Tab-separated table of C-alpha atoms in Angstrom:
chain	number	residue	atom	x	y	z
N	1	MET	CA	-0.095	-0.024	0.018
N	2	LYS	CA	1.376	3.422	-0.892
N	3	LYS	CA	2.239	5.827	1.812
N	4	SER	CA	-0.584	8.327	0.734
N	5	LYS	CA	-3.289	5.715	0.704
N	6	ARG	CA	-2.047	4.478	4.118
N	7	SER	CA	-2.307	7.985	5.651
N	8	ALA	CA	-5.796	8.333	4.150
N	9	TRP	CA	-6.970	5.134	5.969
N	10	LEU	CA	-5.289	6.159	9.188
N	11	GLY	CA	-6.919	9.486	9.183
N	12	ALA	CA	-10.483	7.698	8.455
N	13	ILE	CA	-9.968	5.246	11.185
N	14	ALA	CA	-8.776	8.003	13.663
N	15	ILE	CA	-11.844	10.114	12.792
N	16	ILE	CA	-14.255	7.090	13.229
N	17	VAL	CA	-12.863	6.211	16.552
N	18	ILE	CA	-13.236	9.951	17.978
N	19	ILE	CA	-16.890	10.020	16.764
N	20	ILE	CA	-17.547	6.682	18.461
N	21	LEU	CA	-15.819	7.899	21.782
N	22	SER	CA	-17.389	11.134	21.679
N	23	PHE	CA	-20.717	9.401	21.256
N	24	PHE	CA	-20.170	7.282	24.449
N	25	ALA	CA	-18.697	10.226	26.192
N	26	ALA	CA	-21.666	12.498	25.730
N	27	PRO	CA	-23.809	13.293	28.596
N	28	SER	CA	-26.771	10.937	28.763
N	29	THR	CA	-30.201	12.382	28.171
N	30	GLN	CA	-31.719	9.341	30.294
N	31	LEU	CA	-31.020	11.024	33.467
N	32	TYR	CA	-33.435	14.004	32.706
N	33	ILE	CA	-36.395	11.640	31.970
N	34	GLY	CA	-39.314	12.659	34.555
N	35	SER	CA	-37.609	15.883	35.774
N	36	THR	CA	-39.793	18.933	36.218
N	37	TYR	CA	-37.049	20.986	34.347
N	38	ASN	CA	-37.534	18.795	31.343
N	39	ARG	CA	-39.893	20.234	28.464
N	40	ALA	CA	-39.724	17.162	26.422
N	41	PRO	CA	-42.716	14.929	26.073
N	42	ASN	CA	-41.215	12.591	28.833
N	43	GLY	CA	-40.556	15.454	31.250
N	44	TYR	CA	-42.784	16.860	33.822
N	45	GLY	CA	-42.460	20.668	33.363
N	46	ALA	CA	-45.885	21.051	32.579
N	47	TRP	CA	-47.292	19.227	35.524
N	48	TYR	CA	-45.295	21.347	37.652
N	49	ALA	CA	-46.570	24.537	36.126
N	50	TYR	CA	-49.970	23.138	36.586
N	51	MET	CA	-49.355	22.796	40.229
N	52	GLN	CA	-48.064	26.180	40.641
N	53	ASP	CA	-50.825	27.927	38.715
N	54	ARG	CA	-53.303	26.435	41.026
N	55	GLY	CA	-51.565	27.803	44.114
N	56	ILE	CA	-50.556	24.308	45.365
N	57	PRO	CA	-47.484	24.600	47.500
N	58	ILE	CA	-44.784	22.358	45.794
N	59	GLN	CA	-41.055	22.638	45.919
N	60	ARG	CA	-37.939	21.114	43.865
N	61	TRP	CA	-35.728	19.348	46.481
N	62	GLN	CA	-32.076	19.243	45.101
N	63	LYS	CA	-30.183	17.376	47.676
N	64	PRO	CA	-29.902	13.813	49.076
N	65	LEU	CA	-32.970	12.772	50.792
N	66	GLU	CA	-31.506	12.300	54.375
N	67	LYS	CA	-31.008	16.198	54.336
N	68	LEU	CA	-34.820	16.796	53.875
N	69	LYS	CA	-35.991	18.094	57.230
N	70	SER	CA	-39.678	19.191	57.175
N	71	GLN	CA	-41.365	21.270	59.849
N	72	LYS	CA	-44.699	19.243	59.220
N	73	PRO	CA	-45.539	15.846	57.468
N	74	ALA	CA	-44.539	15.793	53.814
N	75	THR	CA	-44.855	13.961	50.518
N	76	LEU	CA	-41.764	13.391	48.374
N	77	LEU	CA	-42.276	12.621	44.695
N	78	ARG	CA	-39.672	10.434	43.028
N	79	ILE	CA	-40.095	10.169	39.111
N	80	GLN	CA	-37.658	7.365	38.062
N	81	SER	CA	-35.733	7.990	34.791
N	82	SER	CA	-35.508	4.200	34.612
N	83	LEU	CA	-37.760	1.500	35.910
N	84	ARG	CA	-36.481	0.423	39.636
N	85	PRO	CA	-37.611	-2.520	41.901
N	86	ALA	CA	-40.341	-1.953	44.429
N	87	ASP	CA	-38.194	-2.425	47.394
N	88	LEU	CA	-37.572	0.671	49.479
N	89	LEU	CA	-33.983	2.256	50.040
N	90	PRO	CA	-32.729	2.861	53.535
N	91	ASP	CA	-33.084	6.606	53.197
N	92	GLU	CA	-36.787	6.130	51.992
N	93	GLU	CA	-37.535	3.639	55.045
N	94	ALA	CA	-36.244	6.409	57.295
N	95	TRP	CA	-38.415	9.038	55.355
N	96	LEU	CA	-41.486	6.991	55.946
N	97	ASP	CA	-40.470	6.375	59.687
N	98	LYS	CA	-40.901	9.944	60.294
N	99	GLY	CA	-44.531	10.057	59.262
N	100	ASN	CA	-44.174	11.261	55.802
N	101	ASN	CA	-45.533	9.974	52.476
N	102	LEU	CA	-43.508	8.676	49.479
N	103	VAL	CA	-44.770	8.621	45.721
N	104	ILE	CA	-42.530	6.458	43.486
N	105	LEU	CA	-43.371	6.452	39.681
N	106	GLY	CA	-41.736	3.910	37.497
N	107	VAL	CA	-41.489	0.625	39.459
N	108	ARG	CA	-40.475	-2.700	37.483
N	109	SER	CA	-43.126	-5.243	37.269
N	110	ARG	CA	-44.312	-8.041	34.969
N	111	VAL	CA	-45.900	-7.412	31.442
N	112	SER	CA	-49.403	-8.477	31.333
N	113	PRO	CA	-51.680	-9.447	28.407
N	114	SER	CA	-53.458	-6.338	28.971
N	115	PRO	CA	-53.655	-3.653	25.900
N	116	PHE	CA	-50.782	-1.265	25.989
N	117	TYR	CA	-52.942	1.968	25.901
N	118	THR	CA	-55.967	1.931	28.586
N	119	TRP	CA	-58.307	4.261	30.344
N	120	GLN	CA	-58.208	3.740	34.164
N	121	THR	CA	-61.121	4.836	36.302
N	122	SER	CA	-60.300	7.376	39.177
N	123	PRO	CA	-62.149	9.883	41.300
N	124	ASP	CA	-60.467	12.299	39.081
N	125	GLY	CA	-61.853	11.020	35.903
N	126	ARG	CA	-60.247	8.723	33.290
N	127	VAL	CA	-56.612	8.412	33.497
N	128	ALA	CA	-54.883	7.590	30.347
N	129	ILE	CA	-52.355	4.685	30.772
N	130	ALA	CA	-49.695	3.603	28.202
N	131	THR	CA	-48.175	0.567	29.588
N	132	ARG	CA	-48.948	-3.306	29.822
N	133	ARG	CA	-47.123	-3.765	33.008
N	134	ARG	CA	-49.222	-4.709	36.163
N	135	TYR	CA	-48.425	-5.447	39.728
N	136	THR	CA	-50.452	-8.390	41.080
N	137	LYS	CA	-48.938	-9.108	44.549
N	138	VAL	CA	-51.177	-6.626	46.406
N	139	GLN	CA	-54.614	-6.591	47.914
N	140	LYS	CA	-57.693	-4.901	46.012
N	141	THR	CA	-57.956	-2.521	48.998
N	142	GLN	CA	-54.546	-1.273	48.227
N	143	ILE	CA	-55.012	-0.622	44.466
N	144	SER	CA	-55.391	3.053	43.673
N	145	LEU	CA	-55.577	2.793	39.850
N	146	GLY	CA	-55.808	-0.727	37.957
N	147	ASP	CA	-58.111	-3.173	36.221
N	148	GLN	CA	-58.530	-7.000	35.987
N	149	PHE	CA	-55.018	-7.603	35.006
N	150	GLY	CA	-53.506	-5.871	38.093
N	151	ALA	CA	-52.473	-2.661	39.635
N	152	VAL	CA	-51.058	0.309	37.865
N	153	VAL	CA	-50.818	2.307	41.149
N	154	TRP	CA	-50.854	0.901	44.658
N	155	HIS	CA	-50.020	1.702	48.093
N	156	LYS	CA	-48.505	0.357	51.152
N	157	THR	CA	-48.875	1.574	54.708
N	158	GLN	CA	-45.733	1.590	56.741
N	159	GLU	CA	-45.745	2.234	60.678
N	160	LYS	CA	-46.189	6.001	60.232
N	161	GLY	CA	-46.201	6.765	56.699
N	162	LYS	CA	-47.530	5.552	53.211
N	163	VAL	CA	-45.657	4.811	50.039
N	164	PHE	CA	-47.497	4.887	46.665
N	165	PHE	CA	-45.875	2.842	43.646
N	166	SER	CA	-46.685	3.259	39.995
N	167	THR	CA	-45.829	0.973	37.211
N	168	THR	CA	-45.180	3.800	34.690
N	169	PRO	CA	-43.124	6.899	35.263
N	170	TYR	CA	-45.345	8.943	32.835
N	171	ILE	CA	-48.679	9.341	34.529
N	172	ALA	CA	-48.556	13.141	34.118
N	173	ALA	CA	-45.657	13.594	31.781
N	174	ASN	CA	-45.509	16.442	29.406
N	175	ALA	CA	-46.961	14.104	26.798
N	176	TYR	CA	-50.357	13.988	28.501
N	177	GLN	CA	-50.969	17.872	28.576
N	178	ASP	CA	-54.310	17.288	26.689
N	179	GLU	CA	-55.319	14.728	29.256
N	180	ILE	CA	-56.016	16.858	32.145
N	181	ASP	CA	-57.355	14.115	34.230
N	182	ASN	CA	-53.957	12.613	34.338
N	183	PHE	CA	-52.540	15.818	36.013
N	184	LYS	CA	-55.497	16.016	38.318
N	185	TYR	CA	-54.829	12.426	39.579
N	186	LEU	CA	-51.358	12.752	40.411
N	187	ALA	CA	-52.100	16.210	42.022
N	188	THR	CA	-54.486	14.348	44.354
N	189	LEU	CA	-51.966	11.560	45.021
N	190	VAL	CA	-49.354	13.914	46.212
N	191	GLN	CA	-51.679	15.949	48.407
N	192	GLN	CA	-52.632	13.223	50.718
N	193	LYS	CA	-53.401	14.768	54.120
N	194	GLY	CA	-52.590	18.135	52.997
N	195	ASN	CA	-48.770	17.288	53.265
N	196	GLN	CA	-46.075	19.766	51.929
N	197	ILE	CA	-45.056	18.434	48.550
N	198	PHE	CA	-41.373	18.026	47.309
N	199	VAL	CA	-40.287	16.821	44.043
N	200	ASP	CA	-36.882	14.945	44.046
N	201	GLU	CA	-34.630	16.443	41.385
N	202	TYR	CA	-31.524	15.320	42.789
N	203	ILE	CA	-32.045	11.885	41.332
N	204	HIS	CA	-32.073	13.680	38.227
N	205	GLY	CA	-28.573	15.269	38.605
N	206	TYR	CA	-29.740	18.527	39.742
N	207	LYS	CA	-27.917	19.809	43.036
N	208	ASP	CA	-27.639	22.938	45.095
N	209	GLU	CA	-24.311	24.796	45.158
N	210	ASP	CA	-23.331	23.587	48.729
N	211	ILE	CA	-23.859	19.967	47.487
N	212	LYS	CA	-21.796	20.618	44.480
N	213	ASP	CA	-18.856	22.066	46.334
N	214	ALA	CA	-19.069	19.193	48.995
N	215	GLU	CA	-19.153	16.521	46.281
N	216	SER	CA	-16.504	18.063	44.269
N	217	GLN	CA	-13.685	17.361	46.722
N	218	GLY	CA	-12.497	14.110	45.506
N	219	THR	CA	-9.625	12.210	44.104
N	220	LEU	CA	-7.962	13.129	40.749
N	221	ILE	CA	-9.774	10.464	39.003
N	222	ASP	CA	-13.072	11.697	39.986
N	223	TYR	CA	-12.054	15.436	38.827
N	224	LEU	CA	-10.936	13.788	35.410
N	225	ALA	CA	-14.130	11.948	35.204
N	226	GLN	CA	-16.164	15.388	35.581
N	227	THR	CA	-14.124	17.151	32.783
N	228	PRO	CA	-13.526	16.534	29.176
N	229	LEU	CA	-9.854	15.853	29.784
N	230	LEU	CA	-10.603	12.271	30.654
N	231	ALA	CA	-12.340	11.697	27.191
N	232	LEU	CA	-9.411	13.333	25.610
N	233	LEU	CA	-6.784	11.077	27.117
N	234	ILE	CA	-8.838	8.009	26.037
N	235	GLN	CA	-9.010	9.314	22.587
N	236	THR	CA	-5.464	9.941	22.461
N	237	GLY	CA	-4.888	6.331	23.691
N	238	MET	CA	-7.131	4.947	20.909
N	239	VAL	CA	-5.325	6.946	18.221
N	240	LEU	CA	-2.169	5.532	19.400
N	241	LEU	CA	-3.419	2.122	19.427
N	242	VAL	CA	-4.611	2.573	15.847
N	243	LEU	CA	-1.108	4.058	14.750
N	244	ILE	CA	0.710	0.817	16.144
N	245	TRP	CA	-1.514	-1.196	14.356
N	246	SER	CA	-1.581	0.511	10.987
N	247	GLN	CA	2.286	0.261	11.081
N	248	ASN	CA	2.327	-3.214	11.733
N	249	ARG	CA	4.356	-3.096	14.804
N	250	ARG	CA	3.878	-6.265	16.663
N	251	LEU	CA	4.636	-6.643	20.453
N	252	GLY	CA	7.076	-9.641	19.794
N	253	GLN	CA	8.292	-11.916	17.033
N	254	PRO	CA	5.619	-12.743	14.460
N	255	VAL	CA	4.028	-16.067	14.747
N	256	PRO	CA	3.582	-17.975	11.391
N	257	LEU	CA	0.205	-19.446	10.684
N	258	GLU	CA	-0.001	-23.070	10.734
N	259	THR	CA	-1.627	-24.770	7.579
N	260	PRO	CA	-4.375	-26.952	8.721
N	261	VAL	CA	-4.233	-30.729	7.889
N	262	ILE	CA	-7.188	-31.621	5.874
N	263	ASP	CA	-8.782	-35.141	6.428
N	264	ASN	CA	-9.548	-36.317	2.996
N	265	SER	CA	-11.773	-39.391	4.227
N	266	GLU	CA	-13.513	-37.079	6.582
N	267	ALA	CA	-14.162	-34.448	3.814
N	268	TYR	CA	-15.165	-36.970	1.315
N	269	ILE	CA	-17.782	-38.434	3.936
N	270	GLN	CA	-19.247	-35.085	4.544
N	271	ALA	CA	-19.382	-34.403	0.988
N	272	LEU	CA	-21.145	-37.650	0.274
N	273	ALA	CA	-23.566	-37.116	3.139
N	274	GLY	CA	-24.538	-33.693	1.907
N	275	ILE	CA	-25.140	-35.008	-1.489
N	276	LEU	CA	-27.315	-37.950	-0.044
N	277	GLN	CA	-29.302	-35.425	1.973
N	278	LYS	CA	-30.131	-33.155	-0.815
N	279	ALA	CA	-30.958	-36.041	-2.943
N	280	GLU	CA	-33.117	-37.409	0.058
N	281	SER	CA	-31.673	-40.938	-0.548
N	282	SER	CA	-32.197	-42.193	2.950
N	283	ASP	CA	-33.054	-45.649	1.571
N	284	PHE	CA	-29.468	-45.853	0.423
N	285	VAL	CA	-28.129	-44.655	3.682
N	286	VAL	CA	-30.207	-47.322	5.601
N	287	GLU	CA	-29.000	-49.983	3.476
N	288	MET	CA	-25.384	-49.151	3.609
N	289	VAL	CA	-25.226	-48.256	7.086
N	290	GLY	CA	-27.524	-51.273	8.115
N	291	LYS	CA	-25.040	-53.749	6.500
N	292	GLU	CA	-22.163	-52.211	8.469
N	293	GLU	CA	-23.936	-52.186	11.654
N	294	GLN	CA	-24.905	-55.951	11.400
N	295	LEU	CA	-21.476	-57.053	10.411
N	296	GLN	CA	-20.203	-55.135	13.751
N	297	LEU	CA	-22.806	-56.592	15.623
N	298	GLN	CA	-21.863	-60.145	14.370
N	299	LYS	CA	-18.037	-59.608	15.102
N	300	ALA	CA	-19.145	-58.453	18.746
N	301	LEU	CA	-20.948	-61.762	19.296
N	302	GLY	CA	-18.152	-63.865	17.494
N	303	LEU	CA	-20.330	-64.803	14.532
N	304	GLY	CA	-17.748	-63.915	11.803
N	305	SER	CA	-17.864	-61.271	9.041
N	306	VAL	CA	-20.377	-63.019	6.621
N	307	PRO	CA	-23.764	-61.479	6.802
N	308	LEU	CA	-26.367	-63.869	8.333
N	309	GLU	CA	-29.949	-64.497	7.423
N	310	HIS	CA	-32.470	-62.575	9.424
N	311	GLN	CA	-33.900	-65.118	11.552
N	312	THR	CA	-30.696	-67.012	11.870
N	313	LEU	CA	-29.097	-63.913	13.395
N	314	LEU	CA	-32.140	-63.294	15.744
N	315	ASN	CA	-31.742	-66.815	17.093
N	316	LEU	CA	-27.920	-66.423	17.743
N	317	TRP	CA	-28.905	-62.946	19.324
N	318	VAL	CA	-31.179	-64.834	21.921
N	319	GLU	CA	-28.666	-67.699	22.440
N	320	LYS	CA	-25.587	-65.398	22.953
N	321	THR	CA	-27.099	-62.535	24.992
N	322	GLY	CA	-30.433	-64.018	26.537
N	323	LYS	CA	-32.203	-60.864	25.521
N	324	SER	CA	-35.422	-60.361	23.566
N	325	PRO	CA	-35.091	-60.114	19.867
N	326	ALA	CA	-37.713	-57.391	19.457
N	327	GLU	CA	-35.348	-54.509	19.203
N	328	LEU	CA	-32.986	-56.229	16.876
N	329	ASP	CA	-35.879	-57.480	14.687
N	330	THR	CA	-37.113	-53.989	14.391
N	331	VAL	CA	-34.052	-52.405	12.915
N	332	LEU	CA	-33.369	-55.402	10.715
N	333	LYS	CA	-36.687	-55.251	9.188
N	334	LEU	CA	-36.442	-51.586	8.619
N	335	GLN	CA	-33.294	-51.940	6.506
N	336	ALA	CA	-34.754	-54.839	4.731
N	337	ARG	CA	-37.813	-52.852	3.332
N	338	LYS	CA	-35.265	-50.597	1.239
N	339	ARG	CA	-37.847	-47.850	1.460
N	340	ARG	CA	-37.285	-43.923	1.792
N	341	ILE	CA	-37.849	-42.925	5.268
N	342	SER	CA	-38.025	-39.449	7.056
N	343	GLN	CA	-35.131	-37.838	8.894
N	344	ARG	CA	-36.722	-38.352	12.219
N	345	GLU	CA	-37.130	-42.173	11.530
N	346	LEU	CA	-33.716	-42.230	10.393
N	347	PHE	CA	-32.414	-40.812	13.666
N	348	THR	CA	-34.536	-43.236	15.686
N	349	TRP	CA	-33.212	-46.246	13.681
N	350	LEU	CA	-29.611	-45.145	14.311
N	351	ALA	CA	-30.220	-44.555	17.851
N	352	LYS	CA	-31.566	-48.069	18.136
N	353	TRP	CA	-28.231	-49.501	16.595
N	354	ARG	CA	-26.472	-47.514	19.065
N	355	MET	CA	-28.387	-48.942	22.052
N	356	LEU	CA	-27.804	-52.396	20.691
N	357	ARG	CA	-24.107	-51.948	20.404
N	358	ASN	CA	-23.837	-50.347	23.963
N	359	SER	CA	-25.856	-53.407	25.546
N	360	GLN	CA	-22.896	-55.709	24.484
């Protein structure tokens, strides 16, 4: 290869590597699903504005849950970016033990036979639900929203607090702005007992300044992970590897390739088997294999290598082994018919011959 062409290929490979690394190193938008700052269809910006327009006290929380100290009982809304188990975390258990409520949207559960898009009846009207996931390990009295396939929203009562779970994180997402009953339903859900309402934005990556300052004090690796420098170092390393590979510089002596030894007999048998299979010549296979199997059986019984008559071989089989001649009679009759059989019958017939050989 000429030097100019080698350089062109090298440049193209380097550009492709950088593009791929940039794609994986780019910030993930998955984290912002369910955030009240998100104006996309999977965000909750419209519902948050709906709550504010109606004068309902609601506040974004951008710190870890253990730092949330409320003067009166409160409800924390957690809208998951990805589905999570229904098990409570330690900080959530502690939150409920203080007499607070918790609403978790986006809990993993089984997929039911229900239609994907359904209308669920609630005191606030018809709620549009776009998921087939239903939760069944719950009593009917605990179901807040559901149908014959199971619960979409249900609750569990702790010693002092109550937690609500939802199989979908999109009950009142921006995509449902035309379904006002969805907004009403979630508003009613978080206003249990007139509690103060908090929306957890910390799980979506939003942090108050004091939390950012506290979490920024880490190791050098943590610092690099938060800056483009780490991605730059990875890209540089990949480009160097490409350079080494393109110049054919091996780490050690070249290892010559070994020429595989071809077994002509095996190759011939495989080729013949392929031809017979395409020609559907199972009768030929039964005849040839049957003769060889019979000779091998005779040799094992000490009866020589001259093919014996059907009944003679059966009598000697009983005399030598003391076993029933039924199985041997079956395989001998099949090969004597000289007719085409199916692939399944052929496999069954070969399996019976194998059993007869192993019984010696």
